[in-house]
Amino acid sequence: MALFSSLTPVFIAIICVLIGVILKKTNEEKEKHETKSKPLSRPWVDEDLKDGTDHQLEEEEVDEDWQGLDENVAHVPFSVERYSEAEMIKRSQAFYELLNKRRSVRFLSDEPVPREVIDNVIRTAGTSPSGAHTEPWTFVVVQDSYLKHKIREIVEEEEEINYRKRMGDRWVNDLKRLRTNWIKEYLDTAPYLILIFKQVYGRHPNGKKKTHYYNEISVSIACGILLAALQNAGLYTVTSTPLNCGPQLRTLLKRPANEKLLLLLPVGYPKKDATVPALTRKPLEDIMVVM
């Protein structure tokens, strides 16, 4: 009995140590899980610019009927001109050479551009593929001087905050070599601003929401086609993602709540004294893998 009494404090100490180890391990596992599940803090991320491809509609809001398309869409014969191998090589090389001249130009002239050209390049962008052929894009063309200046005011106000507070030193330093900052003179001088909105969902005639599958990817593809069409027409732009400007610009341009701003393109001719950074592109072997 005396031996048991003398060992009791030892047992209690061992039990306390074991309990401490178990609790510590449990807390570490909990912290590890919370760290994994907690998203990284990125103050510069704009809700409008987040990828919306996984956008889920509320169950009660979804129209269970077909997405507004005829279930029995007629299929028609598809015919297209086929080129010889020599012609294919020639055309592909010529198109590459044309697109390889594309540069982001921040010094744009106020010289007028025919409106018909703008209509045609947007028609071209509208040929882009989209998830379930929902065509989830809206191209807002701004040529009014007052609206262009209001857009510039909104963008520059937010961009200054982005550069000074949101983006961080690394991003700002990476941009220094391109000599870009929050001053966006081209938003006033370019004859046209094209603002591309992604429709994160659509509306049926009865008002219920309609799913737009892969809306982010679909609109991004359309933007790429638009850039190629502008280059083909001899026009230039700079791709602009106006961080944290979406809601204000959406209100200014009277766009509905289902549209989120993805890209802003000032479009026009370069100024005669325009300059661009002396950049090079990666060679084919660095961007293509053949299996």
PDB file of C-alpha atoms in Angstrom:
ATOM      1  CA  MET A   1       0.000   0.000   0.000  1.00  0.00           C
ATOM      2  CA  ALA A   2       2.864   2.335   0.845  1.00  0.00           C
ATOM      3  CA  LEU A   3       4.510   1.497  -2.514  1.00  0.00           C
ATOM      4  CA  PHE A   4       1.277   2.325  -4.373  1.00  0.00           C
ATOM      5  CA  SER A   5       0.995   5.597  -2.496  1.00  0.00           C
ATOM      6  CA  SER A   6       4.543   6.556  -3.433  1.00  0.00           C
ATOM      7  CA  LEU A   7       3.962   5.711  -7.102  1.00  0.00           C
ATOM      8  CA  THR A   8       0.668   7.627  -7.357  1.00  0.00           C
ATOM      9  CA  PRO A   9       2.297  11.034  -8.016  1.00  0.00           C
ATOM     10  CA  VAL A  10       4.413   9.415 -10.730  1.00  0.00           C
ATOM     11  CA  PHE A  11       1.331   7.932 -12.432  1.00  0.00           C
ATOM     12  CA  ILE A  12      -0.472  11.256 -12.195  1.00  0.00           C
ATOM     13  CA  ALA A  13       2.514  13.020 -13.751  1.00  0.00           C
ATOM     14  CA  ILE A  14       2.680  10.482 -16.599  1.00  0.00           C
ATOM     15  CA  ILE A  15      -1.065  10.801 -17.256  1.00  0.00           C
ATOM     16  CA  CYS A  16      -0.785  14.601 -17.308  1.00  0.00           C
ATOM     17  CA  VAL A  17       2.083  14.424 -19.790  1.00  0.00           C
ATOM     18  CA  LEU A  18       0.110  12.041 -22.035  1.00  0.00           C
ATOM     19  CA  ILE A  19      -2.959  14.283 -21.897  1.00  0.00           C
ATOM     20  CA  GLY A  20      -0.757  17.283 -22.774  1.00  0.00           C
ATOM     21  CA  VAL A  21       0.782  15.473 -25.738  1.00  0.00           C
ATOM     22  CA  ILE A  22      -2.659  14.380 -27.007  1.00  0.00           C
ATOM     23  CA  LEU A  23      -4.080  17.896 -26.667  1.00  0.00           C
ATOM     24  CA  LYS A  24      -1.061  19.431 -28.411  1.00  0.00           C
ATOM     25  CA  LYS A  25      -1.323  16.965 -31.285  1.00  0.00           C
ATOM     26  CA  THR A  26      -5.058  17.618 -31.576  1.00  0.00           C
ATOM     27  CA  ASN A  27      -4.501  21.392 -31.687  1.00  0.00           C
ATOM     28  CA  GLU A  28      -1.742  21.034 -34.271  1.00  0.00           C
ATOM     29  CA  GLU A  29      -4.000  18.912 -36.487  1.00  0.00           C
ATOM     30  CA  LYS A  30      -6.798  21.446 -36.064  1.00  0.00           C
ATOM     31  CA  GLU A  31      -4.497  24.364 -36.968  1.00  0.00           C
ATOM     32  CA  LYS A  32      -3.145  22.435 -39.942  1.00  0.00           C
ATOM     33  CA  HIS A  33      -6.673  21.764 -41.190  1.00  0.00           C
ATOM     34  CA  GLU A  34      -7.693  25.401 -40.685  1.00  0.00           C
ATOM     35  CA  THR A  35      -4.583  26.590 -42.538  1.00  0.00           C
ATOM     36  CA  LYS A  36      -5.377  24.320 -45.474  1.00  0.00           C
ATOM     37  CA  SER A  37      -9.028  25.353 -45.639  1.00  0.00           C
ATOM     38  CA  LYS A  38      -8.398  29.062 -45.091  1.00  0.00           C
ATOM     39  CA  PRO A  39      -7.818  30.889 -48.401  1.00  0.00           C
ATOM     40  CA  LEU A  40      -4.683  32.970 -48.814  1.00  0.00           C
ATOM     41  CA  SER A  41      -5.196  36.643 -48.110  1.00  0.00           C
ATOM     42  CA  ARG A  42      -4.928  38.507 -51.390  1.00  0.00           C
ATOM     43  CA  PRO A  43      -6.234  42.034 -50.901  1.00  0.00           C
ATOM     44  CA  TRP A  44      -5.696  42.865 -54.603  1.00  0.00           C
ATOM     45  CA  VAL A  45      -8.126  40.208 -55.836  1.00  0.00           C
ATOM     46  CA  ASP A  46     -11.272  41.731 -57.292  1.00  0.00           C
ATOM     47  CA  GLU A  47     -14.539  39.819 -56.866  1.00  0.00           C
ATOM     48  CA  ASP A  48     -15.491  40.677 -60.459  1.00  0.00           C
ATOM     49  CA  LEU A  49     -12.229  39.255 -61.757  1.00  0.00           C
ATOM     50  CA  LYS A  50     -12.391  35.980 -59.826  1.00  0.00           C
ATOM     51  CA  ASP A  51     -12.960  32.872 -61.885  1.00  0.00           C
ATOM     52  CA  GLY A  52     -16.711  32.308 -61.967  1.00  0.00           C
ATOM     53  CA  THR A  53     -16.755  28.963 -63.759  1.00  0.00           C
ATOM     54  CA  ASP A  54     -17.973  27.157 -60.647  1.00  0.00           C
ATOM     55  CA  HIS A  55     -20.765  29.639 -59.996  1.00  0.00           C
ATOM     56  CA  GLN A  56     -23.674  27.698 -58.503  1.00  0.00           C
ATOM     57  CA  LEU A  57     -27.177  29.064 -58.694  1.00  0.00           C
ATOM     58  CA  GLU A  58     -29.518  28.742 -55.757  1.00  0.00           C
ATOM     59  CA  GLU A  59     -31.558  25.566 -56.175  1.00  0.00           C
ATOM     60  CA  GLU A  60     -34.878  27.327 -55.851  1.00  0.00           C
ATOM     61  CA  GLU A  61     -33.849  29.847 -58.501  1.00  0.00           C
ATOM     62  CA  VAL A  62     -32.822  27.363 -61.171  1.00  0.00           C
ATOM     63  CA  ASP A  63     -35.308  26.733 -63.929  1.00  0.00           C
ATOM     64  CA  GLU A  64     -35.500  22.955 -64.230  1.00  0.00           C
ATOM     65  CA  ASP A  65     -36.658  23.233 -67.821  1.00  0.00           C
ATOM     66  CA  TRP A  66     -34.268  23.157 -70.763  1.00  0.00           C
ATOM     67  CA  GLN A  67     -31.930  26.125 -70.908  1.00  0.00           C
ATOM     68  CA  GLY A  68     -34.044  27.894 -73.493  1.00  0.00           C
ATOM     69  CA  LEU A  69     -32.643  25.957 -76.425  1.00  0.00           C
ATOM     70  CA  ASP A  70     -34.599  23.633 -78.659  1.00  0.00           C
ATOM     71  CA  GLU A  71     -33.885  20.047 -77.626  1.00  0.00           C
ATOM     72  CA  ASN A  72     -33.965  19.017 -81.264  1.00  0.00           C
ATOM     73  CA  VAL A  73     -31.564  21.518 -82.771  1.00  0.00           C
ATOM     74  CA  ALA A  74     -31.315  20.743 -86.456  1.00  0.00           C
ATOM     75  CA  HIS A  75     -27.926  19.607 -87.718  1.00  0.00           C
ATOM     76  CA  VAL A  76     -26.923  20.704 -91.197  1.00  0.00           C
ATOM     77  CA  PRO A  77     -24.137  19.510 -93.483  1.00  0.00           C
ATOM     78  CA  PHE A  78     -20.805  21.156 -92.771  1.00  0.00           C
ATOM     79  CA  SER A  79     -18.602  22.075 -95.662  1.00  0.00           C
ATOM     80  CA  VAL A  80     -15.464  24.160 -95.739  1.00  0.00           C
ATOM     81  CA  GLU A  81     -12.683  24.926 -98.154  1.00  0.00           C
ATOM     82  CA  ARG A  82      -9.696  22.645 -97.639  1.00  0.00           C
ATOM     83  CA  TYR A  83      -6.241  23.959 -98.415  1.00  0.00           C
ATOM     84  CA  SER A  84      -3.256  22.102 -99.790  1.00  0.00           C
ATOM     85  CA  GLU A  85      -0.440  21.419 -97.332  1.00  0.00           C
ATOM     86  CA  ALA A  86       1.679  24.112 -98.959  1.00  0.00           C
ATOM     87  CA  GLU A  87      -1.155  26.643 -98.672  1.00  0.00           C
ATOM     88  CA  MET A  88      -1.789  25.661 -95.038  1.00  0.00           C
ATOM     89  CA  ILE A  89       1.839  26.250 -94.159  1.00  0.00           C
ATOM     90  CA  LYS A  90       1.840  29.567 -96.011  1.00  0.00           C
ATOM     91  CA  ARG A  91      -1.348  30.805 -94.336  1.00  0.00           C
ATOM     92  CA  SER A  92      -0.328  29.667 -90.855  1.00  0.00           C
ATOM     93  CA  GLN A  93       3.059  31.378 -91.222  1.00  0.00           C
ATOM     94  CA  ALA A  94       1.464  34.596 -92.477  1.00  0.00           C
ATOM     95  CA  PHE A  95      -1.033  34.625 -89.613  1.00  0.00           C
ATOM     96  CA  TYR A  96       1.727  34.025 -87.076  1.00  0.00           C
ATOM     97  CA  GLU A  97       3.753  36.908 -88.523  1.00  0.00           C
ATOM     98  CA  LEU A  98       0.703  39.167 -88.294  1.00  0.00           C
ATOM     99  CA  LEU A  99      -0.040  38.255 -84.675  1.00  0.00           C
ATOM    100  CA  ASN A 100       3.623  38.384 -83.705  1.00  0.00           C
ATOM    101  CA  LYS A 101       3.462  42.127 -84.435  1.00  0.00           C
ATOM    102  CA  ARG A 102       0.791  42.521 -81.771  1.00  0.00           C
ATOM    103  CA  ARG A 103       2.012  44.638 -78.868  1.00  0.00           C
ATOM    104  CA  SER A 104       0.399  46.218 -75.848  1.00  0.00           C
ATOM    105  CA  VAL A 105       0.362  49.920 -76.713  1.00  0.00           C
ATOM    106  CA  ARG A 106      -0.253  52.501 -73.992  1.00  0.00           C
ATOM    107  CA  PHE A 107       0.219  55.565 -76.195  1.00  0.00           C
ATOM    108  CA  LEU A 108      -2.887  55.765 -78.358  1.00  0.00           C
ATOM    109  CA  SER A 109      -3.872  58.523 -80.761  1.00  0.00           C
ATOM    110  CA  ASP A 110      -7.252  60.254 -80.754  1.00  0.00           C
ATOM    111  CA  GLU A 111      -7.441  59.774 -84.520  1.00  0.00           C
ATOM    112  CA  PRO A 112     -10.947  58.567 -85.476  1.00  0.00           C
ATOM    113  CA  VAL A 113     -11.523  54.905 -86.316  1.00  0.00           C
ATOM    114  CA  PRO A 114     -14.436  53.836 -88.543  1.00  0.00           C
ATOM    115  CA  ARG A 115     -17.252  52.517 -86.384  1.00  0.00           C
ATOM    116  CA  GLU A 116     -17.911  49.728 -88.881  1.00  0.00           C
ATOM    117  CA  VAL A 117     -14.488  48.290 -88.091  1.00  0.00           C
ATOM    118  CA  ILE A 118     -15.386  48.098 -84.388  1.00  0.00           C
ATOM    119  CA  ASP A 119     -18.692  46.424 -85.249  1.00  0.00           C
ATOM    120  CA  ASN A 120     -16.875  43.849 -87.362  1.00  0.00           C
ATOM    121  CA  VAL A 121     -14.224  42.955 -84.778  1.00  0.00           C
ATOM    122  CA  ILE A 122     -16.905  42.464 -82.120  1.00  0.00           C
ATOM    123  CA  ARG A 123     -18.928  40.326 -84.530  1.00  0.00           C
ATOM    124  CA  THR A 124     -15.752  38.296 -84.920  1.00  0.00           C
ATOM    125  CA  ALA A 125     -15.345  37.950 -81.142  1.00  0.00           C
ATOM    126  CA  GLY A 126     -18.954  36.782 -81.026  1.00  0.00           C
ATOM    127  CA  THR A 127     -18.027  33.737 -83.127  1.00  0.00           C
ATOM    128  CA  SER A 128     -16.175  32.326 -80.115  1.00  0.00           C
ATOM    129  CA  PRO A 129     -17.203  28.928 -78.723  1.00  0.00           C
ATOM    130  CA  SER A 130     -19.018  28.932 -75.384  1.00  0.00           C
ATOM    131  CA  GLY A 131     -20.296  26.394 -72.881  1.00  0.00           C
ATOM    132  CA  ALA A 132     -23.578  24.916 -74.202  1.00  0.00           C
ATOM    133  CA  HIS A 133     -23.648  27.818 -76.683  1.00  0.00           C
ATOM    134  CA  THR A 134     -24.809  30.227 -73.974  1.00  0.00           C
ATOM    135  CA  GLU A 135     -22.673  33.085 -75.413  1.00  0.00           C
ATOM    136  CA  PRO A 136     -22.148  34.676 -71.973  1.00  0.00           C
ATOM    137  CA  TRP A 137     -20.573  37.948 -73.094  1.00  0.00           C
ATOM    138  CA  THR A 138     -21.471  41.600 -73.432  1.00  0.00           C
ATOM    139  CA  PHE A 139     -19.183  44.035 -75.267  1.00  0.00           C
ATOM    140  CA  VAL A 140     -19.833  47.624 -74.207  1.00  0.00           C
ATOM    141  CA  VAL A 141     -18.379  50.119 -76.703  1.00  0.00           C
ATOM    142  CA  VAL A 142     -17.804  53.599 -75.262  1.00  0.00           C
ATOM    143  CA  GLN A 143     -17.076  56.497 -77.601  1.00  0.00           C
ATOM    144  CA  ASP A 144     -18.687  59.334 -75.628  1.00  0.00           C
ATOM    145  CA  SER A 145     -15.974  61.685 -74.284  1.00  0.00           C
ATOM    146  CA  TYR A 146     -17.760  62.323 -70.979  1.00  0.00           C
ATOM    147  CA  LEU A 147     -18.175  58.609 -70.262  1.00  0.00           C
ATOM    148  CA  LYS A 148     -14.572  57.879 -71.225  1.00  0.00           C
ATOM    149  CA  HIS A 149     -13.356  60.517 -68.793  1.00  0.00           C
ATOM    150  CA  LYS A 150     -15.597  59.209 -65.985  1.00  0.00           C
ATOM    151  CA  ILE A 151     -14.183  55.725 -66.620  1.00  0.00           C
ATOM    152  CA  ARG A 152     -10.668  57.158 -66.405  1.00  0.00           C
ATOM    153  CA  GLU A 153     -11.446  58.872 -63.092  1.00  0.00           C
ATOM    154  CA  ILE A 154     -12.826  55.662 -61.594  1.00  0.00           C
ATOM    155  CA  VAL A 155      -9.937  53.525 -62.863  1.00  0.00           C
ATOM    156  CA  GLU A 156      -7.166  55.919 -61.827  1.00  0.00           C
ATOM    157  CA  GLU A 157      -8.612  56.374 -58.336  1.00  0.00           C
ATOM    158  CA  GLU A 158      -8.685  52.621 -57.731  1.00  0.00           C
ATOM    159  CA  GLU A 159      -5.396  51.968 -59.529  1.00  0.00           C
ATOM    160  CA  GLU A 160      -3.534  54.403 -57.278  1.00  0.00           C
ATOM    161  CA  ILE A 161      -4.802  52.468 -54.262  1.00  0.00           C
ATOM    162  CA  ASN A 162      -3.828  49.211 -55.992  1.00  0.00           C
ATOM    163  CA  TYR A 163      -0.275  50.399 -56.620  1.00  0.00           C
ATOM    164  CA  ARG A 164       0.200  51.965 -53.195  1.00  0.00           C
ATOM    165  CA  LYS A 165      -1.554  49.401 -50.978  1.00  0.00           C
ATOM    166  CA  ARG A 166      -3.087  46.318 -52.592  1.00  0.00           C
ATOM    167  CA  MET A 167      -0.628  44.937 -55.110  1.00  0.00           C
ATOM    168  CA  GLY A 168       2.468  44.669 -52.953  1.00  0.00           C
ATOM    169  CA  ASP A 169       6.110  45.560 -53.618  1.00  0.00           C
ATOM    170  CA  ARG A 170       6.894  42.556 -55.814  1.00  0.00           C
ATOM    171  CA  TRP A 171       4.096  43.245 -58.301  1.00  0.00           C
ATOM    172  CA  VAL A 172       4.794  46.978 -58.409  1.00  0.00           C
ATOM    173  CA  ASN A 173       8.517  46.356 -58.973  1.00  0.00           C
ATOM    174  CA  ASP A 174       7.759  43.863 -61.759  1.00  0.00           C
ATOM    175  CA  LEU A 175       5.724  46.561 -63.512  1.00  0.00           C
ATOM    176  CA  LYS A 176       8.411  49.254 -63.202  1.00  0.00           C
ATOM    177  CA  ARG A 177      10.409  47.838 -66.099  1.00  0.00           C
ATOM    178  CA  LEU A 178       7.337  48.280 -68.312  1.00  0.00           C
ATOM    179  CA  ARG A 179       7.066  51.917 -67.187  1.00  0.00           C
ATOM    180  CA  THR A 180       3.411  51.619 -66.283  1.00  0.00           C
ATOM    181  CA  ASN A 181       1.593  53.187 -63.358  1.00  0.00           C
ATOM    182  CA  TRP A 182      -1.906  54.257 -62.338  1.00  0.00           C
ATOM    183  CA  ILE A 183      -2.069  57.149 -64.830  1.00  0.00           C
ATOM    184  CA  LYS A 184      -4.197  55.970 -67.786  1.00  0.00           C
ATOM    185  CA  GLU A 185      -4.177  58.792 -70.330  1.00  0.00           C
ATOM    186  CA  TYR A 186      -5.230  56.388 -73.093  1.00  0.00           C
ATOM    187  CA  LEU A 187      -8.674  56.073 -71.498  1.00  0.00           C
ATOM    188  CA  ASP A 188      -9.325  59.651 -72.646  1.00  0.00           C
ATOM    189  CA  THR A 189      -7.451  59.654 -75.941  1.00  0.00           C
ATOM    190  CA  ALA A 190      -8.442  56.314 -77.484  1.00  0.00           C
ATOM    191  CA  PRO A 191     -11.417  56.791 -79.827  1.00  0.00           C
ATOM    192  CA  TYR A 192     -13.090  53.691 -78.364  1.00  0.00           C
ATOM    193  CA  LEU A 193     -13.099  51.827 -75.081  1.00  0.00           C
ATOM    194  CA  ILE A 194     -14.397  48.267 -75.219  1.00  0.00           C
ATOM    195  CA  LEU A 195     -15.439  46.862 -71.848  1.00  0.00           C
ATOM    196  CA  ILE A 196     -15.998  43.112 -71.883  1.00  0.00           C
ATOM    197  CA  PHE A 197     -18.439  41.778 -69.319  1.00  0.00           C
ATOM    198  CA  LYS A 198     -18.934  38.110 -68.476  1.00  0.00           C
ATOM    199  CA  GLN A 199     -22.510  37.101 -67.761  1.00  0.00           C
ATOM    200  CA  VAL A 200     -22.201  34.814 -64.732  1.00  0.00           C
ATOM    201  CA  TYR A 201     -25.769  33.699 -65.357  1.00  0.00           C
ATOM    202  CA  GLY A 202     -28.568  34.503 -67.776  1.00  0.00           C
ATOM    203  CA  ARG A 203     -32.319  35.045 -67.504  1.00  0.00           C
ATOM    204  CA  HIS A 204     -35.163  33.075 -68.998  1.00  0.00           C
ATOM    205  CA  PRO A 205     -38.178  34.986 -70.346  1.00  0.00           C
ATOM    206  CA  ASN A 206     -39.989  33.996 -67.120  1.00  0.00           C
ATOM    207  CA  GLY A 207     -37.283  35.757 -65.075  1.00  0.00           C
ATOM    208  CA  LYS A 208     -35.653  32.639 -63.624  1.00  0.00           C
ATOM    209  CA  LYS A 209     -31.902  32.328 -63.700  1.00  0.00           C
ATOM    210  CA  LYS A 210     -30.222  30.370 -66.473  1.00  0.00           C
ATOM    211  CA  THR A 211     -26.873  28.682 -65.925  1.00  0.00           C
ATOM    212  CA  HIS A 212     -23.988  29.936 -68.043  1.00  0.00           C
ATOM    213  CA  TYR A 213     -21.507  27.086 -68.132  1.00  0.00           C
ATOM    214  CA  TYR A 214     -17.802  27.946 -68.160  1.00  0.00           C
ATOM    215  CA  ASN A 215     -18.618  31.632 -68.502  1.00  0.00           C
ATOM    216  CA  GLU A 216     -15.099  32.725 -67.486  1.00  0.00           C
ATOM    217  CA  ILE A 217     -13.362  30.478 -70.015  1.00  0.00           C
ATOM    218  CA  SER A 218     -15.866  31.253 -72.770  1.00  0.00           C
ATOM    219  CA  VAL A 219     -15.479  35.021 -72.440  1.00  0.00           C
ATOM    220  CA  SER A 220     -11.694  34.730 -72.159  1.00  0.00           C
ATOM    221  CA  ILE A 221     -11.591  32.851 -75.483  1.00  0.00           C
ATOM    222  CA  ALA A 222     -13.765  35.561 -77.046  1.00  0.00           C
ATOM    223  CA  CYS A 223     -11.314  38.198 -75.770  1.00  0.00           C
ATOM    224  CA  GLY A 224      -8.437  36.375 -77.455  1.00  0.00           C
ATOM    225  CA  ILE A 225     -10.316  36.300 -80.747  1.00  0.00           C
ATOM    226  CA  LEU A 226     -11.106  40.007 -80.336  1.00  0.00           C
ATOM    227  CA  LEU A 227      -7.408  40.822 -79.880  1.00  0.00           C
ATOM    228  CA  ALA A 228      -6.575  38.898 -83.063  1.00  0.00           C
ATOM    229  CA  ALA A 229      -9.367  40.679 -84.955  1.00  0.00           C
ATOM    230  CA  LEU A 230      -8.091  44.089 -83.830  1.00  0.00           C
ATOM    231  CA  GLN A 231      -4.567  43.219 -84.941  1.00  0.00           C
ATOM    232  CA  ASN A 232      -5.906  42.037 -88.302  1.00  0.00           C
ATOM    233  CA  ALA A 233      -7.679  45.388 -88.750  1.00  0.00           C
ATOM    234  CA  GLY A 234      -4.535  47.392 -87.941  1.00  0.00           C
ATOM    235  CA  LEU A 235      -5.760  48.589 -84.549  1.00  0.00           C
ATOM    236  CA  TYR A 236      -3.950  48.425 -81.222  1.00  0.00           C
ATOM    237  CA  THR A 237      -4.850  48.138 -77.562  1.00  0.00           C
ATOM    238  CA  VAL A 238      -3.529  47.251 -74.121  1.00  0.00           C
ATOM    239  CA  THR A 239      -5.276  44.591 -72.066  1.00  0.00           C
ATOM    240  CA  SER A 240      -6.462  46.204 -68.859  1.00  0.00           C
ATOM    241  CA  THR A 241      -7.944  44.399 -65.867  1.00  0.00           C
ATOM    242  CA  PRO A 242      -9.349  47.256 -63.791  1.00  0.00           C
ATOM    243  CA  LEU A 243      -9.032  45.849 -60.267  1.00  0.00           C
ATOM    244  CA  ASN A 244     -11.843  46.797 -57.897  1.00  0.00           C
ATOM    245  CA  CYS A 245     -13.513  49.030 -60.506  1.00  0.00           C
ATOM    246  CA  GLY A 246     -16.162  46.577 -61.665  1.00  0.00           C
ATOM    247  CA  PRO A 247     -19.121  47.648 -59.506  1.00  0.00           C
ATOM    248  CA  GLN A 248     -18.591  51.365 -60.182  1.00  0.00           C
ATOM    249  CA  LEU A 249     -18.152  50.855 -63.929  1.00  0.00           C
ATOM    250  CA  ARG A 250     -21.127  48.510 -64.042  1.00  0.00           C
ATOM    251  CA  THR A 251     -23.250  51.223 -62.396  1.00  0.00           C
ATOM    252  CA  LEU A 252     -21.884  53.954 -64.664  1.00  0.00           C
ATOM    253  CA  LEU A 253     -22.651  51.907 -67.788  1.00  0.00           C
ATOM    254  CA  LYS A 254     -26.020  50.709 -66.427  1.00  0.00           C
ATOM    255  CA  ARG A 255     -25.190  47.017 -66.747  1.00  0.00           C
ATOM    256  CA  PRO A 256     -27.270  44.410 -64.876  1.00  0.00           C
ATOM    257  CA  ALA A 257     -26.125  42.583 -61.736  1.00  0.00           C
ATOM    258  CA  ASN A 258     -25.423  39.306 -63.588  1.00  0.00           C
ATOM    259  CA  GLU A 259     -22.604  40.958 -65.556  1.00  0.00           C
ATOM    260  CA  LYS A 260     -19.090  41.269 -64.152  1.00  0.00           C
ATOM    261  CA  LEU A 261     -16.332  43.266 -65.794  1.00  0.00           C
ATOM    262  CA  LEU A 262     -13.543  41.042 -67.108  1.00  0.00           C
ATOM    263  CA  LEU A 263     -11.454  43.263 -69.375  1.00  0.00           C
ATOM    264  CA  LEU A 264     -11.157  46.860 -70.554  1.00  0.00           C
ATOM    265  CA  LEU A 265      -9.592  47.567 -73.959  1.00  0.00           C
ATOM    266  CA  PRO A 266      -8.754  51.073 -75.213  1.00  0.00           C
ATOM    267  CA  VAL A 267      -8.755  50.777 -79.008  1.00  0.00           C
ATOM    268  CA  GLY A 268      -7.186  52.985 -81.657  1.00  0.00           C
ATOM    269  CA  TYR A 269      -4.065  53.806 -83.635  1.00  0.00           C
ATOM    270  CA  PRO A 270      -0.708  54.273 -81.894  1.00  0.00           C
ATOM    271  CA  LYS A 271       0.586  57.820 -81.514  1.00  0.00           C
ATOM    272  CA  LYS A 272       3.363  58.693 -83.957  1.00  0.00           C
ATOM    273  CA  ASP A 273       5.868  58.854 -81.097  1.00  0.00           C
ATOM    274  CA  ALA A 274       4.518  55.730 -79.328  1.00  0.00           C
ATOM    275  CA  THR A 275       7.054  53.396 -77.750  1.00  0.00           C
ATOM    276  CA  VAL A 276       6.833  49.831 -76.424  1.00  0.00           C
ATOM    277  CA  PRO A 277       9.191  47.817 -74.201  1.00  0.00           C
ATOM    278  CA  ALA A 278      11.847  45.824 -76.067  1.00  0.00           C
ATOM    279  CA  LEU A 279      10.467  42.437 -75.067  1.00  0.00           C
ATOM    280  CA  THR A 280      11.020  39.028 -76.616  1.00  0.00           C
ATOM    281  CA  ARG A 281       8.709  36.016 -76.723  1.00  0.00           C
ATOM    282  CA  LYS A 282       9.508  32.491 -75.642  1.00  0.00           C
ATOM    283  CA  PRO A 283      10.690  30.227 -78.470  1.00  0.00           C
ATOM    284  CA  LEU A 284       8.495  27.369 -79.659  1.00  0.00           C
ATOM    285  CA  GLU A 285      10.474  24.735 -77.772  1.00  0.00           C
ATOM    286  CA  ASP A 286       9.698  26.520 -74.482  1.00  0.00           C
ATOM    287  CA  ILE A 287       5.924  26.652 -75.005  1.00  0.00           C
ATOM    288  CA  MET A 288       5.145  23.409 -76.859  1.00  0.00           C
ATOM    289  CA  VAL A 289       5.513  19.790 -75.800  1.00  0.00           C
ATOM    290  CA  VAL A 290       5.063  17.065 -78.414  1.00  0.00           C
ATOM    291  CA  MET A 291       4.262  13.618 -76.996  1.00  0.00           C
TER     292      MET A 291
END
